[in-house]
């Protein structure tokens, strides 16, 4: 059986969970949510690469294991929240436990698998609730500064925070996660559509030449150094549009897997 939840249904479910448990302050601690739902949560240091966490079922009891190999508390929080998505979302338990009592996840927007993406959307909505997140945005300078500050406030990874920022900001912003100068994921804020006849970069597209992103990707030392590189650019260099508007490119290496996060704003 395949099914599909509306994005708004997924987001509303996360809002309901927080309301039911009377959790309304940043940072949202997914372990607290799990505890209130009676789900035990444990770290696991020997997950296969790519596996972010697992949801386990034994009759009516559920448990969550989360991968610690990235050594990134923000990513761990997201992984736990992703598993909570499989627990709370309608139809998910039936789907993920169809063939076994263990579901292994690939969280944080790396797969196009629908059920995983729904759990990612749930995780983002749980850890970065729309209302509270938006209230804070105006406090910070736009672009990477804002993303970094919000990641600290929410205790979430830069990648997940950047994607949520693009969803909720009034700024014009393009977020790209790439590896080996190839786009793996891209999202754009609503206001980017003002640039007219937009076509956003797709998975598999090449990163433009002579950019900060390319410089980081081609330098193994920079890839693991958490330092932002800045370059002046134009939106038209990154996406198809009918505007030559100038923009800022900010890029940072995401660590040992060679990925780079790029923020165009
Ligand atoms: Zn999953």
CSV table of C-alpha atoms and ligand atoms in Angstrom, one decimal:
chain,number,residue,atom,x,y,z
A,1,UNK,CA,0.0,0.0,0.0
A,2,UNK,CA,1.4,3.4,-0.8
A,3,UNK,CA,0.0,6.6,0.5
A,4,UNK,CA,1.0,10.2,0.8
A,5,UNK,CA,0.5,12.7,3.6
A,6,UNK,CA,0.1,16.4,2.7
A,7,UNK,CA,3.0,18.4,3.8
A,8,UNK,CA,0.7,20.5,6.0
A,9,UNK,CA,-0.6,17.3,7.7
A,10,UNK,CA,2.9,16.3,8.6
A,11,UNK,CA,3.7,19.8,10.0
A,12,UNK,CA,0.4,19.9,12.0
A,13,UNK,CA,1.2,16.6,13.5
A,14,UNK,CA,4.4,17.9,14.9
A,15,UNK,CA,2.7,21.1,16.2
A,16,UNK,CA,0.1,18.9,17.9
A,17,UNK,CA,2.7,16.7,19.6
A,18,UNK,CA,4.4,19.8,21.1
A,19,UNK,CA,1.1,21.2,22.2
A,20,UNK,CA,0.0,17.9,23.8
A,21,UNK,CA,3.2,17.7,25.7
A,22,UNK,CA,3.3,21.4,26.5
A,23,UNK,CA,6.7,21.9,25.1
A,24,UNK,CA,7.0,25.5,23.7
A,25,UNK,CA,10.6,26.7,24.2
A,26,UNK,CA,13.8,26.4,22.2
A,27,UNK,CA,15.7,24.3,22.0
A,28,UNK,CA,13.1,21.5,21.7
A,29,UNK,CA,14.7,18.3,23.1
A,30,UNK,CA,13.5,15.3,21.1
A,31,UNK,CA,14.6,13.0,24.0
A,32,UNK,CA,12.1,14.8,26.2
A,33,UNK,CA,9.4,14.2,23.6
A,34,UNK,CA,10.3,10.5,23.3
A,35,UNK,CA,10.3,10.2,27.1
A,36,UNK,CA,6.8,11.6,27.3
A,37,UNK,CA,5.7,9.2,24.7
A,38,UNK,CA,7.2,6.3,26.6
A,39,UNK,CA,9.9,5.6,24.0
A,40,UNK,CA,13.4,4.7,25.1
A,41,UNK,CA,16.3,6.4,23.3
A,42,UNK,CA,19.8,5.1,23.1
A,43,UNK,CA,23.0,6.1,21.2
A,44,UNK,CA,24.5,3.6,18.8
A,45,UNK,CA,28.1,4.0,17.7
A,46,UNK,CA,28.3,1.2,15.1
A,47,UNK,CA,25.6,2.2,12.6
A,48,UNK,CA,26.4,1.6,9.0
A,49,UNK,CA,27.5,4.7,7.2
A,50,UNK,CA,24.5,6.6,5.9
A,51,UNK,CA,22.2,5.1,8.6
A,52,UNK,CA,21.1,8.0,10.9
A,53,UNK,CA,19.0,6.0,13.3
A,54,UNK,CA,16.5,3.3,13.9
A,55,UNK,CA,13.0,2.8,15.2
A,56,UNK,CA,12.4,-0.6,16.9
A,57,UNK,CA,9.2,-2.2,17.8
A,58,UNK,CA,8.5,-5.0,20.2
A,59,UNK,CA,4.7,-5.5,20.4
A,60,UNK,CA,3.4,-2.2,21.8
A,61,UNK,CA,6.8,-1.0,22.9
A,62,UNK,CA,9.0,1.3,20.8
A,63,UNK,CA,12.7,2.3,21.0
A,64,UNK,CA,14.9,4.6,19.1
A,65,UNK,CA,18.6,4.2,18.4
A,66,UNK,CA,20.6,7.2,16.9
A,67,UNK,CA,23.9,7.1,15.1
A,68,UNK,CA,26.8,8.9,16.8
A,69,UNK,CA,29.5,8.5,14.2
A,70,UNK,CA,29.2,12.1,12.9
A,71,UNK,CA,29.8,13.5,16.4
A,72,UNK,CA,27.3,16.2,15.7
A,73,UNK,CA,24.7,16.8,18.4
A,74,UNK,CA,22.4,18.7,16.0
A,75,UNK,CA,22.4,15.8,13.6
A,76,UNK,CA,21.7,13.4,16.4
A,77,UNK,CA,18.7,15.5,17.5
A,78,UNK,CA,17.4,15.5,14.0
A,79,UNK,CA,17.8,11.7,13.7
A,80,UNK,CA,15.8,11.2,16.9
A,81,UNK,CA,13.1,13.5,15.8
A,82,UNK,CA,13.0,11.7,12.4
A,83,UNK,CA,12.3,8.4,14.2
A,84,UNK,CA,9.6,10.1,16.2
A,85,UNK,CA,8.1,11.1,12.9
A,86,UNK,CA,7.8,7.4,12.0
A,87,UNK,CA,6.1,6.8,15.4
A,88,UNK,CA,3.6,9.7,15.3
A,89,UNK,CA,2.7,10.1,11.6
A,90,UNK,CA,-0.4,8.3,10.3
A,91,UNK,CA,0.4,5.2,8.4
A,92,UNK,CA,4.1,5.2,9.2
A,93,UNK,CA,4.3,2.4,11.7
A,94,UNK,CA,2.4,0.1,9.3
A,95,UNK,CA,4.7,1.1,6.5
A,96,UNK,CA,8.1,1.0,8.2
A,97,UNK,CA,7.3,-2.3,10.1
A,98,UNK,CA,5.9,-4.1,7.1
A,99,UNK,CA,8.7,-6.6,6.8
A,100,UNK,CA,10.6,-6.4,10.1
A,101,UNK,CA,10.5,-4.9,13.6
A,102,UNK,CA,13.5,-2.7,12.9
A,103,UNK,CA,13.4,0.3,10.6
A,104,UNK,CA,16.8,1.9,9.6
A,105,UNK,CA,16.6,5.5,8.5
A,106,UNK,CA,18.5,7.9,6.3
A,107,UNK,CA,17.6,11.2,7.8
A,108,UNK,CA,18.2,14.9,6.9
A,109,UNK,CA,17.0,15.2,3.3
A,110,UNK,CA,19.5,12.9,1.6
A,111,UNK,CA,17.0,10.4,0.1
A,112,UNK,CA,14.1,10.9,-2.2
A,113,UNK,CA,12.2,8.1,-0.5
A,114,UNK,CA,8.8,9.5,0.4
A,115,UNK,CA,8.4,8.0,3.8
A,116,UNK,CA,11.9,9.3,4.8
A,117,UNK,CA,11.2,12.8,3.5
A,118,UNK,CA,7.9,12.9,5.5
A,119,UNK,CA,9.8,12.0,8.7
A,120,UNK,CA,12.4,14.7,7.8
A,121,UNK,CA,9.6,17.3,7.4
A,122,UNK,CA,8.2,16.1,10.8
A,123,UNK,CA,11.6,16.4,12.4
A,124,UNK,CA,12.2,20.0,11.1
A,125,UNK,CA,8.7,21.0,12.2
A,126,UNK,CA,9.2,19.5,15.7
A,127,UNK,CA,12.7,21.0,16.4
A,128,UNK,CA,12.1,24.3,14.6
A,129,UNK,CA,8.4,25.1,15.1
A,130,UNK,CA,7.3,27.6,12.5
A,131,UNK,CA,5.9,30.3,14.9
A,132,UNK,CA,8.8,30.3,17.4
A,133,UNK,CA,11.4,30.0,14.6
A,134,UNK,CA,9.9,33.0,12.6
A,135,UNK,CA,9.8,35.1,15.8
A,136,UNK,CA,13.5,34.8,16.2
A,137,UNK,CA,14.6,35.3,12.5
A,138,UNK,CA,14.5,39.1,12.6
A,139,UNK,CA,17.1,39.2,15.4
A,140,UNK,CA,19.9,38.2,13.0
A,141,UNK,CA,21.6,39.4,9.9
A,142,UNK,CA,20.4,37.4,6.9
A,143,UNK,CA,22.2,34.5,5.3
A,144,UNK,CA,24.7,32.3,7.0
A,145,UNK,CA,24.9,34.4,10.2
A,146,UNK,CA,21.2,33.8,10.8
A,147,UNK,CA,21.4,30.1,10.0
A,148,UNK,CA,24.3,29.7,12.4
A,149,UNK,CA,22.5,31.6,15.2
A,150,UNK,CA,19.3,29.6,14.7
A,151,UNK,CA,21.2,26.3,14.7
A,152,UNK,CA,22.6,27.3,18.1
A,153,UNK,CA,19.2,28.3,19.4
A,154,UNK,CA,17.4,25.1,18.1
A,155,UNK,CA,20.3,22.7,18.7
A,156,UNK,CA,20.0,21.5,15.1
A,157,UNK,CA,22.6,20.9,12.4
A,158,UNK,CA,23.6,23.7,9.9
A,159,UNK,CA,22.0,21.7,7.0
A,160,UNK,CA,18.6,21.2,8.6
A,161,UNK,CA,18.5,24.7,9.9
A,162,UNK,CA,19.5,26.2,6.5
A,163,UNK,CA,16.7,24.3,4.9
A,164,UNK,CA,14.1,25.4,7.5
A,165,UNK,CA,15.4,29.0,7.1
A,166,UNK,CA,14.8,28.9,3.4
A,167,UNK,CA,11.2,27.6,4.0
A,168,UNK,CA,10.3,30.3,6.5
A,169,UNK,CA,12.3,33.4,5.7
A,170,UNK,CA,11.1,36.5,3.8
A,171,UNK,CA,14.7,36.9,2.4
A,172,UNK,CA,15.7,35.7,-1.0
A,173,UNK,CA,17.8,32.6,-0.3
A,174,UNK,CA,19.0,29.6,-2.1
A,175,UNK,CA,20.4,26.6,-0.1
A,176,UNK,CA,22.5,24.0,-1.8
A,177,UNK,CA,24.1,20.9,-0.4
A,178,UNK,CA,26.8,19.5,-2.8
A,179,UNK,CA,29.5,16.9,-3.0
A,180,UNK,CA,32.3,16.7,-5.5
A,181,UNK,CA,30.9,19.9,-7.1
A,182,UNK,CA,27.6,18.2,-7.8
A,183,UNK,CA,24.3,19.3,-6.4
A,184,UNK,CA,22.8,16.8,-4.0
A,185,UNK,CA,19.9,18.9,-2.6
A,186,UNK,CA,18.6,22.4,-3.2
A,187,UNK,CA,15.8,24.5,-1.8
A,188,UNK,CA,14.9,28.1,-2.3
A,189,UNK,CA,12.8,30.6,-0.3
A,190,UNK,CA,9.5,31.8,-1.7
A,191,UNK,CA,10.8,35.2,-2.5
A,192,UNK,CA,13.3,33.8,-5.0
A,193,UNK,CA,10.4,33.3,-7.3
A,194,UNK,CA,10.3,37.1,-7.7
A,195,UNK,CA,13.4,36.8,-9.9
A,196,UNK,CA,11.0,35.5,-12.7
A,197,UNK,CA,11.1,32.4,-14.7
A,198,UNK,CA,13.0,30.5,-12.1
A,199,UNK,CA,14.3,27.0,-12.4
A,200,UNK,CA,16.2,25.8,-9.4
A,201,UNK,CA,19.3,23.6,-9.5
A,202,UNK,CA,18.5,19.9,-9.6
A,203,UNK,CA,20.2,16.9,-8.0
A,204,UNK,CA,23.1,16.1,-10.3
A,205,UNK,CA,23.7,19.6,-11.6
A,206,UNK,CA,27.2,21.0,-11.6
A,207,UNK,CA,28.3,23.8,-9.1
A,208,UNK,CA,29.4,26.9,-11.0
A,209,UNK,CA,33.1,27.5,-11.7
A,210,UNK,CA,35.2,29.9,-9.7
A,211,UNK,CA,33.0,29.9,-6.6
A,212,UNK,CA,33.7,29.7,-2.9
A,213,UNK,CA,31.9,26.3,-3.0
A,214,UNK,CA,34.2,25.0,-5.6
A,215,UNK,CA,37.3,26.3,-3.8
A,216,UNK,CA,36.2,24.4,-0.6
A,217,UNK,CA,35.3,21.2,-2.5
A,218,UNK,CA,38.7,21.1,-4.2
A,219,UNK,CA,40.6,21.5,-0.9
A,220,UNK,CA,40.4,18.6,1.6
A,221,UNK,CA,41.7,20.9,4.4
A,222,UNK,CA,38.9,23.4,3.9
A,223,UNK,CA,36.3,20.6,3.7
A,224,UNK,CA,36.8,19.7,7.3
A,225,UNK,CA,37.4,23.2,8.6
A,226,UNK,CA,34.3,24.8,9.9
A,227,UNK,CA,35.0,28.2,8.4
A,228,UNK,CA,32.8,30.2,6.1
A,229,UNK,CA,34.1,31.4,2.7
A,230,UNK,CA,32.5,34.4,1.1
A,231,UNK,CA,32.2,35.4,-2.5
A,232,UNK,CA,30.2,37.9,-4.5
A,233,UNK,CA,28.0,36.2,-7.0
A,234,UNK,CA,24.7,36.6,-9.0
A,235,UNK,CA,21.6,34.5,-8.6
A,236,UNK,CA,21.7,33.8,-12.3
A,237,UNK,CA,25.0,32.0,-11.9
A,238,UNK,CA,23.2,29.4,-9.7
A,239,UNK,CA,19.8,29.1,-11.1
A,240,UNK,CA,17.9,29.9,-14.3
A,241,UNK,CA,16.2,33.2,-13.9
A,242,UNK,CA,15.7,36.5,-15.7
A,243,UNK,CA,17.6,38.7,-13.2
A,244,UNK,CA,21.2,39.6,-13.0
A,245,UNK,CA,20.8,40.6,-9.4
A,246,UNK,CA,24.0,40.6,-7.3
A,247,UNK,CA,24.1,38.2,-4.3
A,248,UNK,CA,26.4,36.9,-1.6
A,249,UNK,CA,27.7,33.3,-1.7
A,250,UNK,CA,28.6,31.8,1.7
A,251,UNK,CA,29.9,28.3,1.8
A,252,UNK,CA,31.2,25.9,4.5
A,253,UNK,CA,32.6,22.4,4.5
A,254,UNK,CA,30.4,19.9,6.4
A,255,UNK,CA,33.1,17.6,7.5
A,256,UNK,CA,34.5,14.2,6.7
A,257,UNK,CA,32.0,13.2,4.0
A,258,UNK,CA,33.1,15.9,1.7
A,259,UNK,CA,29.8,17.8,1.5
A,260,UNK,CA,29.5,21.5,1.3
A,261,UNK,CA,26.7,23.8,2.4
A,262,UNK,CA,26.2,26.9,0.2
A,263,UNK,CA,23.9,29.8,1.0
A,264,UNK,CA,23.2,32.3,-1.7
A,265,UNK,CA,21.3,35.4,-0.4
B,1,LIG,ZN1,13.3,6.8,8.5
